[in-house]
PDB file of C-alpha atoms in Angstrom:
ATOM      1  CA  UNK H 136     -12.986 -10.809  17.362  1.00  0.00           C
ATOM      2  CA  UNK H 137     -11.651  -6.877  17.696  1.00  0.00           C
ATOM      3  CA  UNK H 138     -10.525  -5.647  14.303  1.00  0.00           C
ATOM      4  CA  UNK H 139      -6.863  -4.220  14.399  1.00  0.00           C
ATOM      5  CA  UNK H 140      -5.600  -1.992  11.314  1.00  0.00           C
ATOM      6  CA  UNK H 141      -2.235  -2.085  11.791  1.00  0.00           C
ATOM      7  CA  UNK H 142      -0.328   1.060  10.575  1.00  0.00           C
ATOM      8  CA  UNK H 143       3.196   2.047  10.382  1.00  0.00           C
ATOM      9  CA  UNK H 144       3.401   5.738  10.959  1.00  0.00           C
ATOM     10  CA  UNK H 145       0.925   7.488   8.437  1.00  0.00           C
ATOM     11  CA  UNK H 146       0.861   4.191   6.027  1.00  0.00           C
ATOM     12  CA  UNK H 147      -1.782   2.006   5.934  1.00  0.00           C
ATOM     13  CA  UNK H 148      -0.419  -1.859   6.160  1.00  0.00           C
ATOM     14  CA  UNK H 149      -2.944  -4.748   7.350  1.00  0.00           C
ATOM     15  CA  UNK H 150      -6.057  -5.796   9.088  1.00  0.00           C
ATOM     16  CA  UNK H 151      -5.806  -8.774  11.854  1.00  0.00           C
ATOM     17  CA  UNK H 152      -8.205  -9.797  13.876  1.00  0.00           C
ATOM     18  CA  UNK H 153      -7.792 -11.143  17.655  1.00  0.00           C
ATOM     19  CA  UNK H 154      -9.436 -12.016  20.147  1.00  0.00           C
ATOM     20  CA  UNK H 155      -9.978  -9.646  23.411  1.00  0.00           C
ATOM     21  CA  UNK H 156      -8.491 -12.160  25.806  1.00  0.00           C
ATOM     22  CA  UNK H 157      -4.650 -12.020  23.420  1.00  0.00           C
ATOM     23  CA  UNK H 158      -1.599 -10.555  25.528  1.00  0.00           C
ATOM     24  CA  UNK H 159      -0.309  -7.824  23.816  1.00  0.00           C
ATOM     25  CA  UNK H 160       3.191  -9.810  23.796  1.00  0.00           C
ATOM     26  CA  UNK H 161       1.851 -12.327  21.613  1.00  0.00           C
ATOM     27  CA  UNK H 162       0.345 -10.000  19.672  1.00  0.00           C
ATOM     28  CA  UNK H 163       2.947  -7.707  19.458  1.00  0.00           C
ATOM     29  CA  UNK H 164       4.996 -11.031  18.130  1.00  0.00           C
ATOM     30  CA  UNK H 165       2.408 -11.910  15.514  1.00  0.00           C
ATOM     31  CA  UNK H 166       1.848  -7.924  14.014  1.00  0.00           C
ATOM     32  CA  UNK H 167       5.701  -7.578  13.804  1.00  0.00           C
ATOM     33  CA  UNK H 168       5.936 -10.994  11.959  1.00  0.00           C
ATOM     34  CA  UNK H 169       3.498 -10.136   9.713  1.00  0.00           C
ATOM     35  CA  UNK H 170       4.836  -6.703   9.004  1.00  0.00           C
ATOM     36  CA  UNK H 171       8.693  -8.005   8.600  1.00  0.00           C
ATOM     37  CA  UNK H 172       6.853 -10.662   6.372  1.00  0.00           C
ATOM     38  CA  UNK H 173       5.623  -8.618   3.908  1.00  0.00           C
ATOM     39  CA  UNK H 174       8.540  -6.382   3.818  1.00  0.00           C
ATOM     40  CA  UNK H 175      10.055  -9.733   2.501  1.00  0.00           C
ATOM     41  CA  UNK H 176       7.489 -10.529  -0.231  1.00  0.00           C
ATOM     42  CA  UNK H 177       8.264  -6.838  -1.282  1.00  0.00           C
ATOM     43  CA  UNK H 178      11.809  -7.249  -1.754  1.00  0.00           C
ATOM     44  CA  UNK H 179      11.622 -10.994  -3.219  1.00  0.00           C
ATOM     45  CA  UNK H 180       8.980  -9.078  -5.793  1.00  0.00           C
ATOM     46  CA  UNK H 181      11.048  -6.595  -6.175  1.00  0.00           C
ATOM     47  CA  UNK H 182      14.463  -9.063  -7.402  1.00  0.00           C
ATOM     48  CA  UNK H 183      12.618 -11.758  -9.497  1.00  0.00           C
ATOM     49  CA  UNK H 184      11.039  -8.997 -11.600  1.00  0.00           C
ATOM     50  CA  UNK H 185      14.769  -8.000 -12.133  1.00  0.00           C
ATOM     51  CA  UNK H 186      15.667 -11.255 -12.638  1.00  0.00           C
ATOM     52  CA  UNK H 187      12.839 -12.057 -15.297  1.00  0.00           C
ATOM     53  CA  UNK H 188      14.417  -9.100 -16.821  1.00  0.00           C
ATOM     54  CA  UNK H 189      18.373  -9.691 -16.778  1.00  0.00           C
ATOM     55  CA  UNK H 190      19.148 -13.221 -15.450  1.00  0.00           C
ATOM     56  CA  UNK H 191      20.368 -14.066 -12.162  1.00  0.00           C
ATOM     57  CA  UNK H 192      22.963 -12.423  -9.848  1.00  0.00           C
ATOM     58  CA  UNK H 193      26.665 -12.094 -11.393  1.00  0.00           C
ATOM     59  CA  UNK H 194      29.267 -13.121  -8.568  1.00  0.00           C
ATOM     60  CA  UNK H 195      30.062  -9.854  -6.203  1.00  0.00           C
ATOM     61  CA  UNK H 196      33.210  -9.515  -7.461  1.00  0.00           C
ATOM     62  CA  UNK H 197      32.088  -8.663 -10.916  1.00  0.00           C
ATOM     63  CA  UNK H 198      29.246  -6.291 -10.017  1.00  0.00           C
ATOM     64  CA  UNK H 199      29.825  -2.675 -11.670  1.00  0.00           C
ATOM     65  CA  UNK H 200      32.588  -3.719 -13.701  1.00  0.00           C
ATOM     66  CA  UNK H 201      32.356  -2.984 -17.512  1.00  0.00           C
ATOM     67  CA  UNK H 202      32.820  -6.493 -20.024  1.00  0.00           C
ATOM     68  CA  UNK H 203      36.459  -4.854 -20.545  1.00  0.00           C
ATOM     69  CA  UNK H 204      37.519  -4.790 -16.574  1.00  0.00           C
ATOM     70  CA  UNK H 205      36.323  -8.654 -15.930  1.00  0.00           C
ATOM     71  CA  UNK H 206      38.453  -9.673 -19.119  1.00  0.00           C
ATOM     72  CA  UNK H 207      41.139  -7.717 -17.968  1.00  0.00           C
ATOM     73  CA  UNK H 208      40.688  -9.135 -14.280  1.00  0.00           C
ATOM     74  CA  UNK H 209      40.252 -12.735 -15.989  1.00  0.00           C
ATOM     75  CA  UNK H 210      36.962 -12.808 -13.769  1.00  0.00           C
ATOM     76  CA  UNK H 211      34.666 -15.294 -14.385  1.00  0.00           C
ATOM     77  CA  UNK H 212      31.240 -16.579 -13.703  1.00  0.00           C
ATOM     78  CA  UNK H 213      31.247 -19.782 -12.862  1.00  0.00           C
ATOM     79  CA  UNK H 214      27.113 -20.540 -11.927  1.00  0.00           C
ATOM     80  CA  UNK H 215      26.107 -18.760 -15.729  1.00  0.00           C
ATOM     81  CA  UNK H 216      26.462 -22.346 -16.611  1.00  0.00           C
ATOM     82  CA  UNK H 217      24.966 -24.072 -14.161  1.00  0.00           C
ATOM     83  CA  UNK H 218      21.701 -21.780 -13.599  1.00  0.00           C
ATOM     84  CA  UNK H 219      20.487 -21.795 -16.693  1.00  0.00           C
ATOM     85  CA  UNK H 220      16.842 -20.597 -17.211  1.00  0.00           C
ATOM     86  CA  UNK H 221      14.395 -23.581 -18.585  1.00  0.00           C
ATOM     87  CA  UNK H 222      13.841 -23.143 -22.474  1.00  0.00           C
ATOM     88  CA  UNK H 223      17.030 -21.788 -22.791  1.00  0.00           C
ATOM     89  CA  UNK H 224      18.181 -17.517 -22.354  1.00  0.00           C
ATOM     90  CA  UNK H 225      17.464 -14.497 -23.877  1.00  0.00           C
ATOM     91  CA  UNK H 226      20.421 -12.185 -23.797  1.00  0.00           C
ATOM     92  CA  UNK H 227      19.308  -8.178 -21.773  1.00  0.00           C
ATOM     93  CA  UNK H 228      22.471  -6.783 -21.146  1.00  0.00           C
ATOM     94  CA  UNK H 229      21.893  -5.559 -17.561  1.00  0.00           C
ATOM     95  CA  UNK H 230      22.997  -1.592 -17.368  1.00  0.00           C
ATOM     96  CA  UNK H 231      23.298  -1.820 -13.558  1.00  0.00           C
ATOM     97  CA  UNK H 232      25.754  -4.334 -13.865  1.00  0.00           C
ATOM     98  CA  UNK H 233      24.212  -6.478 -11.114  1.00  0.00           C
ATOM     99  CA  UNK H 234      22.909  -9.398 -13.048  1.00  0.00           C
ATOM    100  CA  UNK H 235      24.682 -11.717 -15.876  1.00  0.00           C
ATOM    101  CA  UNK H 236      21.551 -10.591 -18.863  1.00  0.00           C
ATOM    102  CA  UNK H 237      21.107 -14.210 -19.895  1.00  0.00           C
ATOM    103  CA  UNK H 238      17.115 -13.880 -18.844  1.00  0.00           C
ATOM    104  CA  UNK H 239      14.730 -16.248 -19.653  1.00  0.00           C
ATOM    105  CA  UNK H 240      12.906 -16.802 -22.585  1.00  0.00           C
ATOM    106  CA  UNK H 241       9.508 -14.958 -22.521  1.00  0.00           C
ATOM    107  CA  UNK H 242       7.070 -18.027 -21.413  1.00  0.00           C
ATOM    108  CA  UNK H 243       9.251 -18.443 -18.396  1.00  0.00           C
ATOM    109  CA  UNK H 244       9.427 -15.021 -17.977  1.00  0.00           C
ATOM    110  CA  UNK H 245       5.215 -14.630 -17.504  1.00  0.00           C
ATOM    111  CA  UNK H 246       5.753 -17.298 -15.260  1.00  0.00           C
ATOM    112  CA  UNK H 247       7.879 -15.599 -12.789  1.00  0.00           C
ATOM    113  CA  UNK H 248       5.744 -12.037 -13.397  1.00  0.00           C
ATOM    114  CA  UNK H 249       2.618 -13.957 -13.066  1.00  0.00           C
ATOM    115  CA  UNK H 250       3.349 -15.071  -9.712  1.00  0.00           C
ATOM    116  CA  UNK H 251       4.899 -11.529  -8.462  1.00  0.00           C
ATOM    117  CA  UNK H 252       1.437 -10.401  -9.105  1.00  0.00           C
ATOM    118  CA  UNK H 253      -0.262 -13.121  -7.191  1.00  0.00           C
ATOM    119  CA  UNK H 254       1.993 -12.880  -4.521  1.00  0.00           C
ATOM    120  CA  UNK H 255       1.832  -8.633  -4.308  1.00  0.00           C
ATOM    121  CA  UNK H 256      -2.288  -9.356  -4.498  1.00  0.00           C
ATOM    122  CA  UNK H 257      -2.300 -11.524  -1.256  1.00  0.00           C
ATOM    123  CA  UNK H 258      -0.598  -8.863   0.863  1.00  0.00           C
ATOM    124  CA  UNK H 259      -1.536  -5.828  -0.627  1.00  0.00           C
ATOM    125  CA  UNK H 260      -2.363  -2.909   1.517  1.00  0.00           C
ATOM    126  CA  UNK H 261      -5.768  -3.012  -1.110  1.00  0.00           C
ATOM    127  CA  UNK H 262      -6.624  -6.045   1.607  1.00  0.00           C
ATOM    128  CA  UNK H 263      -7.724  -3.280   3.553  1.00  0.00           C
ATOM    129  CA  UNK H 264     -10.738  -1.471   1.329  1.00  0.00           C
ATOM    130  CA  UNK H 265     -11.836  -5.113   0.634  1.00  0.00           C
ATOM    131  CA  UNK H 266     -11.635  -5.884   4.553  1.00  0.00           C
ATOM    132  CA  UNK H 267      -9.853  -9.025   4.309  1.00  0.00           C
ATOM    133  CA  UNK H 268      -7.438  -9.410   7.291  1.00  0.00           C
ATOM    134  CA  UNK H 269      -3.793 -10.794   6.560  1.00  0.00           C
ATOM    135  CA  UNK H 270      -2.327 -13.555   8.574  1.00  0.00           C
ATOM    136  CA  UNK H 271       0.744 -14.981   8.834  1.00  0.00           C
ATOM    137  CA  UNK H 272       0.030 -18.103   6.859  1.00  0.00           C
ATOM    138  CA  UNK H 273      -1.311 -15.484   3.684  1.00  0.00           C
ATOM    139  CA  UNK H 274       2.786 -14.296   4.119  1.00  0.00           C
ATOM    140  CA  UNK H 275       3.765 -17.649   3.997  1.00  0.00           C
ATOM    141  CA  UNK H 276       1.599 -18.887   0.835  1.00  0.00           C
ATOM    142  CA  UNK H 277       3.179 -15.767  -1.005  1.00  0.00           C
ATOM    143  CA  UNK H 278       6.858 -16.887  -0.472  1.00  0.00           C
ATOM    144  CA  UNK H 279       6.023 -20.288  -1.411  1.00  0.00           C
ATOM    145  CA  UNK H 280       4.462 -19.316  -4.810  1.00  0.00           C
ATOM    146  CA  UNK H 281       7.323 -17.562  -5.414  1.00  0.00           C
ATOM    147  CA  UNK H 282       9.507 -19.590  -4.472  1.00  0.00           C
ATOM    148  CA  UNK H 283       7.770 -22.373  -6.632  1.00  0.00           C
ATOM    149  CA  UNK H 284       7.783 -20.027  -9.604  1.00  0.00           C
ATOM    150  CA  UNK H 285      11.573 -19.710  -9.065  1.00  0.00           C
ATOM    151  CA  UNK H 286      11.847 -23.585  -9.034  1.00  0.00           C
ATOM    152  CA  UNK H 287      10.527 -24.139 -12.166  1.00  0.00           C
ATOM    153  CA  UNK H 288      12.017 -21.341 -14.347  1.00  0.00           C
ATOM    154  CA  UNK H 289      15.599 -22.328 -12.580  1.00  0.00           C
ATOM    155  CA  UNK H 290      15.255 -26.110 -11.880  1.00  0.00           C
ATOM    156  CA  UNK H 291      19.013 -25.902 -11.354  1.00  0.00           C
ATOM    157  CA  UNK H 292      18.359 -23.229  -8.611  1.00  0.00           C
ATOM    158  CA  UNK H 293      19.977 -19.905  -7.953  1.00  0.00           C
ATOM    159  CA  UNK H 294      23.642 -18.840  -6.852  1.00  0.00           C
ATOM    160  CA  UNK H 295      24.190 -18.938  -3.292  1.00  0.00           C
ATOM    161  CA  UNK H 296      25.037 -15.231  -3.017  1.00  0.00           C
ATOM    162  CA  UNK H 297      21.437 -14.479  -5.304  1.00  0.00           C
ATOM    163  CA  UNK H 298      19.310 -12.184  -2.935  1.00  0.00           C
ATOM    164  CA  UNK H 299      16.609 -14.617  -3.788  1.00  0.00           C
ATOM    165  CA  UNK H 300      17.785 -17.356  -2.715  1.00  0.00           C
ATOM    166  CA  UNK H 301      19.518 -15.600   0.040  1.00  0.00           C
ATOM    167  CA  UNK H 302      16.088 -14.215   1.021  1.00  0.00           C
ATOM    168  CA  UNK H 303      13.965 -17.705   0.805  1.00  0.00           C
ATOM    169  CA  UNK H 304      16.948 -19.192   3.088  1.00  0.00           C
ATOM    170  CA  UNK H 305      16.463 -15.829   5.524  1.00  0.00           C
ATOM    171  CA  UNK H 306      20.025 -15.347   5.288  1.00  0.00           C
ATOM    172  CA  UNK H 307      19.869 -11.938   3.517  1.00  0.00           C
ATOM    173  CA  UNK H 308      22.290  -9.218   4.412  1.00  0.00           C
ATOM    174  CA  UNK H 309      20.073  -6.147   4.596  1.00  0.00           C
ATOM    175  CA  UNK H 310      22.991  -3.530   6.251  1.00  0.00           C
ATOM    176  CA  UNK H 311      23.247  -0.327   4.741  1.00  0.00           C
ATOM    177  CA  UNK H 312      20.476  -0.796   2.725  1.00  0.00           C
ATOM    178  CA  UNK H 313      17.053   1.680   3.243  1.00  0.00           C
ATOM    179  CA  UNK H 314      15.049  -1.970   3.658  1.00  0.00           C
ATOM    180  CA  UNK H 315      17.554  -2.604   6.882  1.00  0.00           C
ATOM    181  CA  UNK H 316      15.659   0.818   8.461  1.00  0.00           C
ATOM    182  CA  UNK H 317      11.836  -0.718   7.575  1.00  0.00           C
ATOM    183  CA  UNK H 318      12.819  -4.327   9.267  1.00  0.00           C
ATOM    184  CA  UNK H 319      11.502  -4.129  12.902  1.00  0.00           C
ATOM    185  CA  UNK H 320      12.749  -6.761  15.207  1.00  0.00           C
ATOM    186  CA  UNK H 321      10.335  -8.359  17.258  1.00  0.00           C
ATOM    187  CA  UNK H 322      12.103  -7.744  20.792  1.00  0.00           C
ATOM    188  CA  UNK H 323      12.279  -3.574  19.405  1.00  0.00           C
ATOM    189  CA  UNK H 324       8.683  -3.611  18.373  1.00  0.00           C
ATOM    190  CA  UNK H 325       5.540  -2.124  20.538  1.00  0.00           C
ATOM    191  CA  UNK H 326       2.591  -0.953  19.371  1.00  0.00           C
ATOM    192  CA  UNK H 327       0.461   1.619  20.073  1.00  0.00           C
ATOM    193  CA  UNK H 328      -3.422   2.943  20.543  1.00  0.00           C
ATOM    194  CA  UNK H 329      -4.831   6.328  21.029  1.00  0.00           C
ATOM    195  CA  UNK H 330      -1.442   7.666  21.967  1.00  0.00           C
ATOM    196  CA  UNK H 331      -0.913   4.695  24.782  1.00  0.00           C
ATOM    197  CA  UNK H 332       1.735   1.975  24.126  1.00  0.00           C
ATOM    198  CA  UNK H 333       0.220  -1.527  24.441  1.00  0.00           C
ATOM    199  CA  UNK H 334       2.558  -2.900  27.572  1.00  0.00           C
ATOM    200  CA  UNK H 335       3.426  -6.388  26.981  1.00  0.00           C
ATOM    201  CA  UNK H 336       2.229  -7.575  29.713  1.00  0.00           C
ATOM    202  CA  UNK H 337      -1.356  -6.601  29.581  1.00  0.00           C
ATOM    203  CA  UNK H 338      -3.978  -8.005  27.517  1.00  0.00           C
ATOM    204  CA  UNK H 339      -6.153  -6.439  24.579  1.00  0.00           C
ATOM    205  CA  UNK H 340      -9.063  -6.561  26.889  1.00  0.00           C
ATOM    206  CA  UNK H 341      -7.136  -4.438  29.253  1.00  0.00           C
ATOM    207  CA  UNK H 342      -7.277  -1.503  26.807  1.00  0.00           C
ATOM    208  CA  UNK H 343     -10.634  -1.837  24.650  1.00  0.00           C
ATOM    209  CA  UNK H 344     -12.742  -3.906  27.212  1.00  0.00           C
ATOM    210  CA  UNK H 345     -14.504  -6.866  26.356  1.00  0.00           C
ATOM    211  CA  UNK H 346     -16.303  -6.225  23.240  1.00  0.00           C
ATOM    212  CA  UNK H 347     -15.367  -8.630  20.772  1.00  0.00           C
ATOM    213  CA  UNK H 348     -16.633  -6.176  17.834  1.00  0.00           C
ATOM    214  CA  UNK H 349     -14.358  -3.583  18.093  1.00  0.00           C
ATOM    215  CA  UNK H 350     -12.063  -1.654  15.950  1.00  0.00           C
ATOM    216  CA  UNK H 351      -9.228  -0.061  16.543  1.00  0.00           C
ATOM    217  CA  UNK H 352      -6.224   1.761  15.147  1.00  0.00           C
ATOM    218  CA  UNK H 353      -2.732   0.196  15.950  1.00  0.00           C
ATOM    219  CA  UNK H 354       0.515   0.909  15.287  1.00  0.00           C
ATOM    220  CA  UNK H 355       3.886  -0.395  15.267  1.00  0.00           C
ATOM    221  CA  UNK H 356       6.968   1.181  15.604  1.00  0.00           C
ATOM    222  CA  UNK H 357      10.392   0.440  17.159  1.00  0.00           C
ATOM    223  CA  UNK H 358      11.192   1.313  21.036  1.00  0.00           C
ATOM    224  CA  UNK H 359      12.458   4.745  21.539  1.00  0.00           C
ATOM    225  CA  UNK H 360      10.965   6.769  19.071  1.00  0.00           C
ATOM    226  CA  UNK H 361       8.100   7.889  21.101  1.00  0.00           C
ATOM    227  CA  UNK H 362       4.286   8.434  21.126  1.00  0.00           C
ATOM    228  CA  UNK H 363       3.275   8.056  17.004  1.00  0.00           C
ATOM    229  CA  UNK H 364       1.607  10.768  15.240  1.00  0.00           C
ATOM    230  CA  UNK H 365      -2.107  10.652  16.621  1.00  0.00           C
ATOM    231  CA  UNK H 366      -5.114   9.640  14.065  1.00  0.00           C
ATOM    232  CA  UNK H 367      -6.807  13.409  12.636  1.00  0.00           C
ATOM    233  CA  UNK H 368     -10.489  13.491  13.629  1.00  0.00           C
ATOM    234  CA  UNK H 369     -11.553  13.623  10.241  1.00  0.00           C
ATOM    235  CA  UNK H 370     -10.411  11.340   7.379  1.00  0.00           C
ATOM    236  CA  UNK H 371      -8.352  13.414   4.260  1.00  0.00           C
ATOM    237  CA  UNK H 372     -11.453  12.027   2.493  1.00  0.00           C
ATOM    238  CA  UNK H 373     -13.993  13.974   4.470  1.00  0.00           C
ATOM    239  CA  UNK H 374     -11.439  16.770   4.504  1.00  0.00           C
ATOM    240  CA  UNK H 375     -11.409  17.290   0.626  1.00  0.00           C
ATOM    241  CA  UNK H 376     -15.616  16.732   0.714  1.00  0.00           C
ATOM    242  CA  UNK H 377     -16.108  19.693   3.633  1.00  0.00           C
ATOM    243  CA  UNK H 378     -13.195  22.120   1.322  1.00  0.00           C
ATOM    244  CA  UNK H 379     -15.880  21.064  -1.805  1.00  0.00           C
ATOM    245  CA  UNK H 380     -18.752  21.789   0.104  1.00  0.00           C
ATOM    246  CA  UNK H 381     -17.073  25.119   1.267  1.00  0.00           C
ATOM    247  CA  UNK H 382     -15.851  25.834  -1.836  1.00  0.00           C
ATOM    248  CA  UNK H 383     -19.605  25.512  -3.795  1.00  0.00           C
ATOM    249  CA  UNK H 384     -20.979  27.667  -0.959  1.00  0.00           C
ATOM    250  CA  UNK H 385     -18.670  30.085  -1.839  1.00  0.00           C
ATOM    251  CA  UNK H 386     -19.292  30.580  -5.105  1.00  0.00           C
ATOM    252  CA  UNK H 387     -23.348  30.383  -4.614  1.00  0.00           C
ATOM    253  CA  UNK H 388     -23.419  33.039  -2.116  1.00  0.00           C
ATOM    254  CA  UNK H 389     -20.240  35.621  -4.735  1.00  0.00           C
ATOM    255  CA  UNK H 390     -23.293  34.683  -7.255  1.00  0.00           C
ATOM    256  CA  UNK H 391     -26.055  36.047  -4.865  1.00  0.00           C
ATOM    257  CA  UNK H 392     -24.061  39.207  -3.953  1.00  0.00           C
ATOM    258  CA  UNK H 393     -23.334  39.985  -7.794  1.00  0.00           C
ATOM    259  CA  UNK H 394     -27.498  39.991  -8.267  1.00  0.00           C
ATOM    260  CA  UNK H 395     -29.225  43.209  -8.976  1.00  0.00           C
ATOM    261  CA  UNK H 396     -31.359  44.351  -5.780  1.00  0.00           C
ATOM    262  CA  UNK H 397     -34.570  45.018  -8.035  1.00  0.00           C
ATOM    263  CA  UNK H 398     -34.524  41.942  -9.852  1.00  0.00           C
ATOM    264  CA  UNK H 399     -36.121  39.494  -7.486  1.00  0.00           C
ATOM    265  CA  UNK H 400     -39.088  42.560  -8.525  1.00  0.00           C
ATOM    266  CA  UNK H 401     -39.849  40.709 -12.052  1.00  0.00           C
ATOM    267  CA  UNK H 402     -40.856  37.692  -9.728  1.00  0.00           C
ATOM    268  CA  UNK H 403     -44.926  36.771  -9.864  1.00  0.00           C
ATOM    269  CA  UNK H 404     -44.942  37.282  -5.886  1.00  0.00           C
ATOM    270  CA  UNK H 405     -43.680  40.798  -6.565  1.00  0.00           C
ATOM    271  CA  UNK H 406     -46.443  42.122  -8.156  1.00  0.00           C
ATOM    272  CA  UNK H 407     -49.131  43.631  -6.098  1.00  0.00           C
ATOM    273  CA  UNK H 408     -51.592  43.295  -8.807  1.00  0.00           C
ATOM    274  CA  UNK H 409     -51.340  39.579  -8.886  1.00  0.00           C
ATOM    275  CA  UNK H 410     -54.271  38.921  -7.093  1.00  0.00           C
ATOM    276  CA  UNK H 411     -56.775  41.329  -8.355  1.00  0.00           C
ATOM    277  CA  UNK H 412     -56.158  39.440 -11.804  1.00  0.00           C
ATOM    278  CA  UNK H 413     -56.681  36.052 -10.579  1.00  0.00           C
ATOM    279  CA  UNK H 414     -59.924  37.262  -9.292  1.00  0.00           C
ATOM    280  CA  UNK H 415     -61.254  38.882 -12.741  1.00  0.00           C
ATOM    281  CA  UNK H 416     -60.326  36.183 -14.465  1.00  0.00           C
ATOM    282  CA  UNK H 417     -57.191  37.791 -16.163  1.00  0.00           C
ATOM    283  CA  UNK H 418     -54.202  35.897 -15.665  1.00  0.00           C
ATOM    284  CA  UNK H 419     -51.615  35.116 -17.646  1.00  0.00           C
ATOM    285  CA  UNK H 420     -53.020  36.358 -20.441  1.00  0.00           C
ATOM    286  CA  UNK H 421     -50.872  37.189 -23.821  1.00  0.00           C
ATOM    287  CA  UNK H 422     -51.203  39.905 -26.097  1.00  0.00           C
ATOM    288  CA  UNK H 423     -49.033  38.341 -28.688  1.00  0.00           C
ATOM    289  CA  UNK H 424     -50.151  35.721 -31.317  1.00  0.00           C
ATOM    290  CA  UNK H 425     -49.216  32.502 -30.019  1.00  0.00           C
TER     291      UNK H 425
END
């Protein structure tokens, strides 16, 4: 099986593993799905540890608007009463003014941070140091434990328009948003090797011949933007270890040129009556009491 990291620009993001004998449209389907798929964990992460904090999603007409502006509007939220946290709420007041701030109580509340934590473990980009490759399946088992964690703290479920639930239905609305710029679309996506695209209608083998233990750098990026940055020769870890070693050097030869000429003369290999005194019988002797 050739080892892929998968990178996006400079940033680190999975390992895979595939055989030689894939076609790089296949793969090029399974890398992008992966990478959108994490992007999604991300952002569901990213909402349920808001809404641990501040309750679910307040209608978008109320968003932003101060307690005084809804009663003046005569606005009101009609799913605070039917998504009600299990164990009852905990009022947060919400300073955003995105989310109601009737959270839940603060068992239900581990529950849902528990699970972000599980769920940001199993597609971590810390995968990589401990060589375990992602797949799409890993993605999958991280949306469904939160998803599951979201179940049971709202048995009632979530407001239609919660990003959430929006996101575990895949009908977010990402425009205009900076996560809308990460999202790759599969038919945009192509990926990239030693400063060659990977044509989609090659194979793997194609590019790294037939030896199933390879490893390779790949990256994906959306069509048009060109030939990525190329991989530096050496690592910005063996970079900092060659400025150290430089560095010490440095210092050990300033220390050698500040050393007085004569003084290497007090040295036993100096003296040129060393070894007529070994040979009398008269070496190292002291003339002080010891």
């Amino acid at each position: 099986m050739v080892l892929l990291h998968i990178k996006h620009g400079d940033e680190d993001q999975f390992l895979l593993k595939e055989t030689c004998s894939t076609s790089i449209e296949n793969l090029t389907q399974e890398v992008t799905k992966i990478y959108n798929g994490r992007l999604k964990v991300q952002r569901v992460c990213a909402e349920m540890e808001s809404l641990a904090e501040h309750g679910i999603f307040l209608p978008p007409n109320m968003q932003g608007l101060t307690d005084e502006q809804i009663e003046e509007l005569k606005l009101k939220d009609e799913w605070a009463g039917k998504c009600i946290p299990s164990g009852g709420s905990v009022f947060k007041k919400d300073e955003i003014g995105r989310r109601n701030g009737h959270a839940p109580n603060e068992k239900m509340k581990q529950v849902l941070k528990a699970t972000v934590e599980e769920a940001k473990a199993l597609i971590s980009k810390k995968q990589i140091q401990a060589n375990v490759c992602v797949t799409i399946d890993m993605v999958k088992d991280a949306l469904d434990q939160l998803r599951g964690a979201v179940m049971i703290v709202y048995p009632m479920g979530l407001p239609p328009y919660d990003p959430i639930r929006m996101e575990f239905e895949d009908k977010e609305d990402l425009a205009g948003t900076h996560a809308s710029l990460e999202v790759i679309e599969e038919s945009e996506a192509q990926l990239w090797w030693a400063g060659k695209e990977l044509k989609k209608t090659n194979q793997l083998s194609d590019y790294v011949g037939k030896n199933e233990k390879t490893k390779i750098i790949v990256k994906i990026q959306k069509k048009g933007q060109g030939a990525p940055a190329r991989e530096p020769v050496i690592s910005g870890e063996d970079q900092k270890q060659m400025i150290l070693f430089y560095h010490k050097r440095q210092e050990e030869l300033k220390k050698l040129e500040e050393n007085d000429d004569d003084a290497c003369l007090d040295s036993e290999w100096a003296d040129s009556h060393a070894l007529k005194r070994q040979f009398h019988g008269v070496k190292d002797i002291k003339w002080r009491p010891r």
